[in-house]
Each structure stands twice: as C-alpha cells, then as structure tokens.
GROMACS .gro file of C-alpha atoms in nm:
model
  346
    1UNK     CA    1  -0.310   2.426   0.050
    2UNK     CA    2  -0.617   2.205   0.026
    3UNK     CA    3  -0.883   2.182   0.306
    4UNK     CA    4  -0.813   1.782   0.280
    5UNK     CA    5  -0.439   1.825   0.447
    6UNK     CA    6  -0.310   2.032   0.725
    7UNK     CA    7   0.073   2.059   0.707
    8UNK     CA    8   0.264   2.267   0.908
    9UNK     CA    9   0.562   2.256   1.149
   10UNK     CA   10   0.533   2.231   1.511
   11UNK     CA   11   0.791   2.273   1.739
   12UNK     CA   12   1.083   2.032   1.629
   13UNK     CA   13   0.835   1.839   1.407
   14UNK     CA   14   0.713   1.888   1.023
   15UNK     CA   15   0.326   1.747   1.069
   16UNK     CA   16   0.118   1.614   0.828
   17UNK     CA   17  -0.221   1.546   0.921
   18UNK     CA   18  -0.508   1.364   0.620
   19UNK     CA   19  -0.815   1.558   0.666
   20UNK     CA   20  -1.092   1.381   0.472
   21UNK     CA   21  -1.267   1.138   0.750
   22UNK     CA   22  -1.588   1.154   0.596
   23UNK     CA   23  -1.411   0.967   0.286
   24UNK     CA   24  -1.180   0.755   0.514
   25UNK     CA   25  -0.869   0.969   0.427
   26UNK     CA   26  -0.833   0.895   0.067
   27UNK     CA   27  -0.551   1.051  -0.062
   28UNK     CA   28  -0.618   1.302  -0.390
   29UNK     CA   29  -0.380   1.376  -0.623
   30UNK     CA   30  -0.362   1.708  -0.517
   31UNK     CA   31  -0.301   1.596  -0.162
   32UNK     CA   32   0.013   1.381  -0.292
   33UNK     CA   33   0.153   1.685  -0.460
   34UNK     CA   34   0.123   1.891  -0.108
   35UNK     CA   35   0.287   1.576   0.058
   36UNK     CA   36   0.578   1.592  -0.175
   37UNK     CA   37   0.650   1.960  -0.137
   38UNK     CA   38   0.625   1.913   0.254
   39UNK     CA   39   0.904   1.646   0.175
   40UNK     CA   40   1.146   1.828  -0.035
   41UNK     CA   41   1.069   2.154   0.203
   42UNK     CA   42   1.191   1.969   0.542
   43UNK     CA   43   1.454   1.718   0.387
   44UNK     CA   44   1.725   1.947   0.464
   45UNK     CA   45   1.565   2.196   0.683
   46UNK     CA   46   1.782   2.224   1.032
   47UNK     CA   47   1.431   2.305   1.238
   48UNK     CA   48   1.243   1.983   1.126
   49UNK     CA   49   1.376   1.711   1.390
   50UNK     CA   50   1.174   1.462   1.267
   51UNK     CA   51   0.841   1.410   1.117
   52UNK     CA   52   0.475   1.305   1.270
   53UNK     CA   53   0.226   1.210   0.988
   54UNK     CA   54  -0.149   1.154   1.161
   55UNK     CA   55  -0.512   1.119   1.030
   56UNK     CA   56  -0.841   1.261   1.172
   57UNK     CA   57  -1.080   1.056   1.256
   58UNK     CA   58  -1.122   0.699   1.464
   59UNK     CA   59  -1.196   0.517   1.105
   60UNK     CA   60  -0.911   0.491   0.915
   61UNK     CA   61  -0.554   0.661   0.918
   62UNK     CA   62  -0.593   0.611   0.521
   63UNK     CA   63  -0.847   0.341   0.295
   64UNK     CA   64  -0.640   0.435  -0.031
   65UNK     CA   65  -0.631   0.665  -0.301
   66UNK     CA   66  -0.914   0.853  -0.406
   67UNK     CA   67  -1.007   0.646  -0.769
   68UNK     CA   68  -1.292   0.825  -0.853
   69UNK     CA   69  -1.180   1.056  -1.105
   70UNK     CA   70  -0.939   0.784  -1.251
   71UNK     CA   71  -1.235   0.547  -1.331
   72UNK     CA   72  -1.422   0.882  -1.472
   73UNK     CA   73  -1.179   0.966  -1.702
   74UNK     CA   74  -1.044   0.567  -1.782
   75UNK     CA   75  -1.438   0.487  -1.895
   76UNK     CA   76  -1.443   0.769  -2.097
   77UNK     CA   77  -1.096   0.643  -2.277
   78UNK     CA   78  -0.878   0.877  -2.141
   79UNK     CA   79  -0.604   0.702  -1.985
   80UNK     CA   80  -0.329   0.966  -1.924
   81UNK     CA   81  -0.476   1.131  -1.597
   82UNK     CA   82  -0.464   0.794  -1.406
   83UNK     CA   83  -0.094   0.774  -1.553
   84UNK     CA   84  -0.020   1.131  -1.437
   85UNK     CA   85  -0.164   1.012  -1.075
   86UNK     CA   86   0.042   0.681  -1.046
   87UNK     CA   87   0.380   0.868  -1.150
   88UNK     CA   88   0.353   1.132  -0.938
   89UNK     CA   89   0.255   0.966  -0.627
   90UNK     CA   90   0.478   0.709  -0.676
   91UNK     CA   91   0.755   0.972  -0.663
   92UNK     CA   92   0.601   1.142  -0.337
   93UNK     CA   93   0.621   0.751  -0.204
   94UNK     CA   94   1.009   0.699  -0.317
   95UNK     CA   95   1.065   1.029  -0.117
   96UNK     CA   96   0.879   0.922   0.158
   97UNK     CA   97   1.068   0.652   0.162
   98UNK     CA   98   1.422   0.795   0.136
   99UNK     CA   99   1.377   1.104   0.331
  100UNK     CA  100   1.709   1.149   0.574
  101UNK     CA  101   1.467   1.235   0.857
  102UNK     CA  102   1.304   0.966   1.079
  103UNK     CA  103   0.881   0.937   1.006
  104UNK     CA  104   0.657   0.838   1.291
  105UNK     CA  105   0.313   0.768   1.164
  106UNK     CA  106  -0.018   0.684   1.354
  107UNK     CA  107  -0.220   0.431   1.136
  108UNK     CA  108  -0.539   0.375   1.330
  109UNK     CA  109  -0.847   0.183   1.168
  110UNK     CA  110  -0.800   0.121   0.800
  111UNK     CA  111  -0.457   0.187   0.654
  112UNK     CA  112  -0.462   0.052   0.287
  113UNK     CA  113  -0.346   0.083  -0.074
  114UNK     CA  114  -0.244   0.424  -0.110
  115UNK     CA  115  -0.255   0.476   0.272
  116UNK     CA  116   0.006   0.242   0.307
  117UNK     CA  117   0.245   0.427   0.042
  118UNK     CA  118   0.195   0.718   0.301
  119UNK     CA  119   0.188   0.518   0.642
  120UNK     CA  120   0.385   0.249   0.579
  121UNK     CA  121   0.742   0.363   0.429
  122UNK     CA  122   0.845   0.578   0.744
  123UNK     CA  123   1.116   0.484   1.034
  124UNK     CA  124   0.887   0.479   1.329
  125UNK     CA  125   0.513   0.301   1.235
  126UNK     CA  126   0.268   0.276   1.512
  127UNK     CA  127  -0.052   0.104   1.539
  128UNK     CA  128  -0.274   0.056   1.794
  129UNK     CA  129  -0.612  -0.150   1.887
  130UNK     CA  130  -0.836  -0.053   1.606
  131UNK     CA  131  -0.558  -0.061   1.317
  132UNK     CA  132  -0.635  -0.284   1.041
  133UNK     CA  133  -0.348  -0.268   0.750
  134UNK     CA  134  -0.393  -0.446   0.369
  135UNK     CA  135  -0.243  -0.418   0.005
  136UNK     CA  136  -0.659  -0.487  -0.117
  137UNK     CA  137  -0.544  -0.399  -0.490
  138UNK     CA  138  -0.586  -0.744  -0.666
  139UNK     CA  139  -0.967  -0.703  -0.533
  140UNK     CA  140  -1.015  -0.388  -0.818
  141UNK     CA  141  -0.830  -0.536  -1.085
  142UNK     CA  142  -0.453  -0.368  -0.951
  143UNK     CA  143  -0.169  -0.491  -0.815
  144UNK     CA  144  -0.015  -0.395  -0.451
  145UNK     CA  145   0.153  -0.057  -0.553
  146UNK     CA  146   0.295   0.270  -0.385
  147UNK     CA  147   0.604   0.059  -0.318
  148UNK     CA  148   0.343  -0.241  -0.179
  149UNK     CA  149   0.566  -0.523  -0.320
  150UNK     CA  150   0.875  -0.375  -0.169
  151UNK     CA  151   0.750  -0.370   0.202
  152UNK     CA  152   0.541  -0.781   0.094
  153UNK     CA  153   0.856  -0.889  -0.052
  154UNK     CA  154   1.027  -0.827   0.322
  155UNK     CA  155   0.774  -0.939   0.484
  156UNK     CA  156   0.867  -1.263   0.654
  157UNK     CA  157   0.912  -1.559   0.424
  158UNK     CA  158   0.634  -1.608   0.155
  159UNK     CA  159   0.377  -1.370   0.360
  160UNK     CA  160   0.422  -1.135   0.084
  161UNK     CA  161   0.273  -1.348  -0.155
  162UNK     CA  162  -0.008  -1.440   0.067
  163UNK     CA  163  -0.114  -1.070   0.189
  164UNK     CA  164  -0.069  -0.932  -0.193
  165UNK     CA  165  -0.316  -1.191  -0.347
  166UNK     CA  166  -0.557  -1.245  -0.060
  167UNK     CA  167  -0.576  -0.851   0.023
  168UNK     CA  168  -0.644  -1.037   0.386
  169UNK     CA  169  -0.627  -0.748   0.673
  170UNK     CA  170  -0.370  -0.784   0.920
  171UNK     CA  171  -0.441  -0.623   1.255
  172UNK     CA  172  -0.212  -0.432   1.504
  173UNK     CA  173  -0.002  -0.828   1.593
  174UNK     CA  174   0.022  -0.927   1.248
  175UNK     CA  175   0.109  -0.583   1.049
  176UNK     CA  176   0.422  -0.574   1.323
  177UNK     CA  177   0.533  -0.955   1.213
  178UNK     CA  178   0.477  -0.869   0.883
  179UNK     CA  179   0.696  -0.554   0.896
  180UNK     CA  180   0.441  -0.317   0.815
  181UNK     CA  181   0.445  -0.165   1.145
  182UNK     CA  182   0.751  -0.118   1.418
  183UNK     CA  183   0.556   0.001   1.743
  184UNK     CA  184   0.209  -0.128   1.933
  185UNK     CA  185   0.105   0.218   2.170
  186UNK     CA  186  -0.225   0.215   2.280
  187UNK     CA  187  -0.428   0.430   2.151
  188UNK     CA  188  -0.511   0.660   2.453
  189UNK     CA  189  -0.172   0.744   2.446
  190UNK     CA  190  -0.134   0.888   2.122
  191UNK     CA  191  -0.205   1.236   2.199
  192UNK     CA  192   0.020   1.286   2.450
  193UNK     CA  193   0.341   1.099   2.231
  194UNK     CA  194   0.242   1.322   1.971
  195UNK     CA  195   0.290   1.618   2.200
  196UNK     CA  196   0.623   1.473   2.320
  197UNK     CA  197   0.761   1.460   1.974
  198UNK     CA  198   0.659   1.773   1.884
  199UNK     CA  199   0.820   1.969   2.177
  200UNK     CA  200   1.123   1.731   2.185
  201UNK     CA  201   1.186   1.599   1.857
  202UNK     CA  202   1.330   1.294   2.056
  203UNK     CA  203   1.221   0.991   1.818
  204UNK     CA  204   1.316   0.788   2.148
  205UNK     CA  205   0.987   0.847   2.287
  206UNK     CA  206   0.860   0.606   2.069
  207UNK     CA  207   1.048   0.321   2.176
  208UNK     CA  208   0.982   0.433   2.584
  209UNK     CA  209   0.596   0.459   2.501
  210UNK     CA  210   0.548   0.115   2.310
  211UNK     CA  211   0.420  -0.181   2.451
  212UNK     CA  212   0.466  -0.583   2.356
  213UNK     CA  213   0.335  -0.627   2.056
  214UNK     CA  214  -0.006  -0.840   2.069
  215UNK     CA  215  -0.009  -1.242   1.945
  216UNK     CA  216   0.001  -1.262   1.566
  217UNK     CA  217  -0.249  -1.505   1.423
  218UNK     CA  218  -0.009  -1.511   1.073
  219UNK     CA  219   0.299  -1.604   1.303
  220UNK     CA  220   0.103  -1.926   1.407
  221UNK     CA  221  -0.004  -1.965   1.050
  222UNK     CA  222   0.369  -1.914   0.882
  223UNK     CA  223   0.420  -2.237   0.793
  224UNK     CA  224   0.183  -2.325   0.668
  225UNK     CA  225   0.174  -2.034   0.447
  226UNK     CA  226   0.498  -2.057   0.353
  227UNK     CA  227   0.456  -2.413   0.227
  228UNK     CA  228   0.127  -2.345   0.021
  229UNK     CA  229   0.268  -1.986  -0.112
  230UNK     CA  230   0.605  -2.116  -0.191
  231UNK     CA  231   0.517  -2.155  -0.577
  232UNK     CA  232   0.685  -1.962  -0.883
  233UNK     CA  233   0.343  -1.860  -1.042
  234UNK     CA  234  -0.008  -1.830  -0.942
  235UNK     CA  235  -0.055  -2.163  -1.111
  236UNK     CA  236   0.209  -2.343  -0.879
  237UNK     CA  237   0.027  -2.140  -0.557
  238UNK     CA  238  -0.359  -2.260  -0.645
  239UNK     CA  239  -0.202  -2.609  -0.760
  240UNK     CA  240  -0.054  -2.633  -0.335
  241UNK     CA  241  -0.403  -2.483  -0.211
  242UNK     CA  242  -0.609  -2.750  -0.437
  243UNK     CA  243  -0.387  -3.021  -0.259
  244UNK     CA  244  -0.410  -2.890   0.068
  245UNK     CA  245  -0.680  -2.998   0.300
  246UNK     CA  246  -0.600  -2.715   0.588
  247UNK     CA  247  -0.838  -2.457   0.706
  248UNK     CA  248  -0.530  -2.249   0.600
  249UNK     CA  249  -0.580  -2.346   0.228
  250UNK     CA  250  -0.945  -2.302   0.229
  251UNK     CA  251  -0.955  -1.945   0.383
  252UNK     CA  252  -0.694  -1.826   0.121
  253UNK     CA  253  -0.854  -1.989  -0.114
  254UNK     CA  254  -1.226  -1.803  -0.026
  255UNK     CA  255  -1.035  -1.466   0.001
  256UNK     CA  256  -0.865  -1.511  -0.342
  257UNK     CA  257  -1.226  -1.591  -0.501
  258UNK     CA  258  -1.279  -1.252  -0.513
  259UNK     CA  259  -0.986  -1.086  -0.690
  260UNK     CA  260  -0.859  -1.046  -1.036
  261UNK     CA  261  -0.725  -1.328  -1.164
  262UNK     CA  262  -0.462  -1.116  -1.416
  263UNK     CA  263  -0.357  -0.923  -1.084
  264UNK     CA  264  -0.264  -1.166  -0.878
  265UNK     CA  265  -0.094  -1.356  -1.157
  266UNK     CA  266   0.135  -1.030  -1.200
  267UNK     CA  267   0.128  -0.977  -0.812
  268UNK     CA  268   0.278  -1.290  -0.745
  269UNK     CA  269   0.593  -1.222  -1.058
  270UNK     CA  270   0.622  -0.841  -0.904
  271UNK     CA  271   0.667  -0.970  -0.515
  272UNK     CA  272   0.917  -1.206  -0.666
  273UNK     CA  273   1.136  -0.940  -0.843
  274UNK     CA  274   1.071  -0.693  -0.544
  275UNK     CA  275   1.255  -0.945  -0.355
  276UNK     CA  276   1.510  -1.016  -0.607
  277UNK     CA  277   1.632  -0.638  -0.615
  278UNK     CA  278   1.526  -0.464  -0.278
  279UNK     CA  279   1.520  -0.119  -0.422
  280UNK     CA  280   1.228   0.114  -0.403
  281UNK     CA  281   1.291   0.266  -0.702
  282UNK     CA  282   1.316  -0.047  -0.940
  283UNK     CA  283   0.959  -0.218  -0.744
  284UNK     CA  284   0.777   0.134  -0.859
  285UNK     CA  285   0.881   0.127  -1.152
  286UNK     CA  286   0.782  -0.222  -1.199
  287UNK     CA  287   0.450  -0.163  -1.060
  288UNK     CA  288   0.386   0.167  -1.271
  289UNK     CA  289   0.429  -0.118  -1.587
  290UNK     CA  290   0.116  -0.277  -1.443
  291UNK     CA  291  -0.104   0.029  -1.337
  292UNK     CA  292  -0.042   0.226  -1.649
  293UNK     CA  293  -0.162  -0.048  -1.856
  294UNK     CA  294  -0.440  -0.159  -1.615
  295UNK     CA  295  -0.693   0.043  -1.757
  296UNK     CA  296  -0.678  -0.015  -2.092
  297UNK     CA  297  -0.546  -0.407  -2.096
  298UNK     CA  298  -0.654  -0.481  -1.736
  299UNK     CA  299  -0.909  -0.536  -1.497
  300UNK     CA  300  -0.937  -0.220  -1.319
  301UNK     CA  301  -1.227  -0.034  -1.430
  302UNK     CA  302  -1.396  -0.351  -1.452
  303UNK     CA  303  -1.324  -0.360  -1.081
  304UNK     CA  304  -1.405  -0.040  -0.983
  305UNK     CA  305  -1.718  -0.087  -1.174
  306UNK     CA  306  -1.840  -0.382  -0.946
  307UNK     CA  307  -1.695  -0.272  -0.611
  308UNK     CA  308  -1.725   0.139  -0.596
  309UNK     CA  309  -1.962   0.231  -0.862
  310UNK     CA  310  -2.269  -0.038  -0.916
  311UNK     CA  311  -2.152  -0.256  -0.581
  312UNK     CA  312  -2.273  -0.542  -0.729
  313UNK     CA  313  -1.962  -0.732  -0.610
  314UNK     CA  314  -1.978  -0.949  -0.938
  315UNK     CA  315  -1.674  -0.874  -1.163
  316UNK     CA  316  -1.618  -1.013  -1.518
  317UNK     CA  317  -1.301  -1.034  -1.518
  318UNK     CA  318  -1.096  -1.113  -1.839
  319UNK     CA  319  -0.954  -1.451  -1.715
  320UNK     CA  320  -1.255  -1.712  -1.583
  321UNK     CA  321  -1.007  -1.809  -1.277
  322UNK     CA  322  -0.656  -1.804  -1.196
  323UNK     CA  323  -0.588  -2.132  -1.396
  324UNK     CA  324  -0.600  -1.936  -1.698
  325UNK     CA  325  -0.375  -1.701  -1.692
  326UNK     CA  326  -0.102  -1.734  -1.984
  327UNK     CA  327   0.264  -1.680  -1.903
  328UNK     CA  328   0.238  -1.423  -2.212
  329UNK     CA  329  -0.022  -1.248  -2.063
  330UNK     CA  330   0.197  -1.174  -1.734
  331UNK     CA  331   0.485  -1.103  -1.923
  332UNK     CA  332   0.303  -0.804  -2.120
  333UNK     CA  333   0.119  -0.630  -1.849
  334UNK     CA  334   0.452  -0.631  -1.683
  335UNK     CA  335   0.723  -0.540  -2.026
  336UNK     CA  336   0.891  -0.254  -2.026
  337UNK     CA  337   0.739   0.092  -2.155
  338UNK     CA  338   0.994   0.194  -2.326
  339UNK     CA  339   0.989   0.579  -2.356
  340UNK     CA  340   0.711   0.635  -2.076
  341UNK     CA  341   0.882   0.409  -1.835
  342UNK     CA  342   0.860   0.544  -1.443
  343UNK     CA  343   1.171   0.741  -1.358
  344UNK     CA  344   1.182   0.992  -0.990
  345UNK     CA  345   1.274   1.325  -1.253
  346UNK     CA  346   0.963   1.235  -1.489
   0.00000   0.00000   0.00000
C-alpha cells in the first residue's frame, strides 16, 4: 500500500483516509486501484458495518485526480495511459457507488472532479463550514466525469446543466440542495462522529449529529436558472443568457468565459442522457466516449497546458466560443467506441 492512502479497518468500520495534503488529495491511479480492492475486500465482509472515507488536511477532502502524468504521456502522443486511468477509476467509482454497505464521507475544503467520484457517490455525505464542492472539468478541456453527470443530472431541475458548464463552487448550503451532500455537522465535531462510527457502526449517528442545513444561495437562484438553462444545446443555453438582462445571466455567463467551448457543448448532451437513463453504469460509459477521445480530438491538453503547466490562463481552444460548436462535432466526441467501449469487467 502506497504512503498516499491509509486503509484499514477499525472497529465496525472499513476506513479510507487520502493522504496527499501537500497536493490537495489528488487521487493517483495507484490510489484508485487500492480504493477498489478496499471495495471488493469489505463488500461482503460480515466485520465491516459500514464505511468512513476521510482526508488529511483542513484544505481539501479531494481537488481531483492527479493529471500530471496523463498530460506527460498525452503530449508525447501516447494516449493509452490516460485511457487505462479513466477505465479503471471509473470502475472503482461504479463500485463505490453500488457497494451494499452504507459510505459516510467527510468532504471538507475542496472536493472536486475526481474527489467527487470518491466523496460524492456514498449513502451518508457530510460537509461542513469550509467545504467547497464543483464538477471544474469543462475549465481543462473535460467534461464532468467519475459518474459527475449522474449525480448533475439529479440535481434539482436544470442545476445540472448550470454547475457542469460553469464549474461554479457550491458551498456546504448549496452542495446539500444540489444533492451532492446529505448532512451539514460542524466541523469540530467530526472527530468525535468518526469515533462513534467506528466503535458502533451505527450509521444513525449521522442523522443525531447533523444540524439544519445553512441557506442555499442556488435555491434563491433556481428559477432563474432553470429558465436560462432550460435549452437542448449549448446554443439554445447562451441564446437565453444573451437575452437575459439578470445578474444571474451575467455571472454564468463570466464563469462560462473560461471553459472549453467543445466541453460544455458535450456536457450539456451528456447531463441530458444522464437524466434520460439514471444508471451509473450507462453515464460512465458515456463519459469514458468523451475522455478517451479528449486528448487526441479535444481540448484537454490544451487545457492543462494553460491552467497546470504554463498558468497562463489563456487557452486556444479549438472552437472561438460556444456559438460554434457543430452538432457533428458533439455527436463524434460522444459516438460509440465500438470495440474499446467502457464496460465494469474491462
């Protein structure tokens, strides 16, 4: 086992704490391999009540997946190791997701991208003051993945559609309206539930320890969002904005500035199908259509580029602005693969 993850069992709980603060608790491939074993390891094993999966650090329970290497070996045309990545942790996320066992995570500070395939598909998800969850994907050329569009496409109304092209950070109020989250426990508490669940395995304690949820600013703003994000394609969704004059419109509109214009396009058609189907296993595999293309017909190294490696925050993307994104060019990042489509045995 890796220095980055500590998994073990204590008491009546299987824990899994993320161990890299320093690099706000990416998750490594190798570190969604250990995850998965942990999985298939306490599924069925009488011992493990429940599960508690935590993060060190006050920073972030999770910021994503560690991309490093993928952009290392997609610039150097090698496109089968960020392929490799996506699969398997996308199969670590469908078990998270399924396992017969409730899953009370702690997702204080940043919980995003990847972080949210980990913190985000248990029973029991609790956040606290400092927690501050996103789906920030369009924003390096990708679309919400890890089962993203699943958990958008329930989010209430068309907040799915506004959170997965925006990438706009919802805090401990809005993540619970948006069904991101279940619980609000402040975060002085923590410790001690943690130590309840582990010598009681009495999910329960959850529900005794959690307070009223704080005011959600995207509950007062639902409406509205719902009218301007209402729209079949990204076309239909800037065409609403253009001919809105609310401070609503104009913030989504400066967040959405920033992102790929291809991924939110294909964002947009995935939270749509997501929502059409409700299965974890069919929005993966629709998602692993877009990721493991984005490298080669994409935006994402282009986005890593500009945001991780050179920071110069200036992307060229391939489409000038989300106008000008072709139907055609939706429909083939998002085809079928044919022979290397995403299945759970590989």
């Amino acid at each position: 086992m890796s220095d980055d993850i500590h998994i073990r069992i204590e008491g009546k709980a299987g824990r899994i704490t993320l161990n890299r603060p320093k690099a706000l608790n990416a998750v490594t491939y190798q570190m969604c391999l250990e995850i998965e074993a942990a999985l298939d390891a306490w599924a069925e094993d009488d011992a493990v009540a429940l599960l508690v999966i935590d993060a060190e650090g006050e920073r972030a329970f999770s910021a994503g997946g560690d991309i490093q290497e993928m952009y290392d070996t997609g610039t150097a045309g090698d496109f089968a190791y960020g392929q490799k990545f996506w699969a398997d942790e996308y199969r670590m996320n469908a078990k998270m997701f399924n396992i017969p066992k409730p899953v009370v995570t702690f997702l204080q500070g940043f919980t995003m991208g990847g972080g949210v395939g980990v913190g985000c598909h248990g029973s029991h998800r609790i956040v606290g003051e400092s927690s501050q969850i996103a789906m920030p994907e369009c924003g390096i050329g990708l679309v919400p993945d890890v089962g993203g569009t699943l958990l958008l496409s329930r989010a209430p109304g068309r907040l799915g559609e506004y959170l997965g092209v925006t990438a706009a950070r919802m805090d401990a109020g809005d993540a619970i309206h948006a069904e991101f989250a279940d619980y609000f426990v402040p975060e002085a508490r923590w410790d001690a539930l943690k130590m309840e669940l582990v010598e009681s395995g009495d999910w329960d304690a959850v529900d005794r320890a959690a307070e009223a949820a704080p005011e959600s600013a995207l509950k007062a703003a639902q409406p509205e969002l719902d009218r301007l994000f209402s729209g079949e394609t990204l076309r239909d969704v800037v065409s609403d904005l253009v001919g809105s004059e609310s401070d609503v419109a104009r913030g989504a509109e400066k967040l959405m500035a920033r992102n790929s214009p291809l991924a939110m396009a294909c964002a947009i058609e995935l939270v749509h199908r997501a929502r059409g189907a409700d299965d974890i296993l069919i929005a993966l595999r629709n998602e692993y259509r877009f990721t493991a293309r984005s490298m080669e017909h994409g935006d994402f190294i282009e986005g890593i580029r500009a945001a991780i490696i050179d920071k110069d925050r200036a992307p060229k993307w391939k489409h000038s602005g989300p106008l000008d994104v072709p139907a055609v060019d939706v429909a083939n990042m998002l085809r079928p693969l044919g022979e290397r489509e995403w299945r759970m045995d590989g």
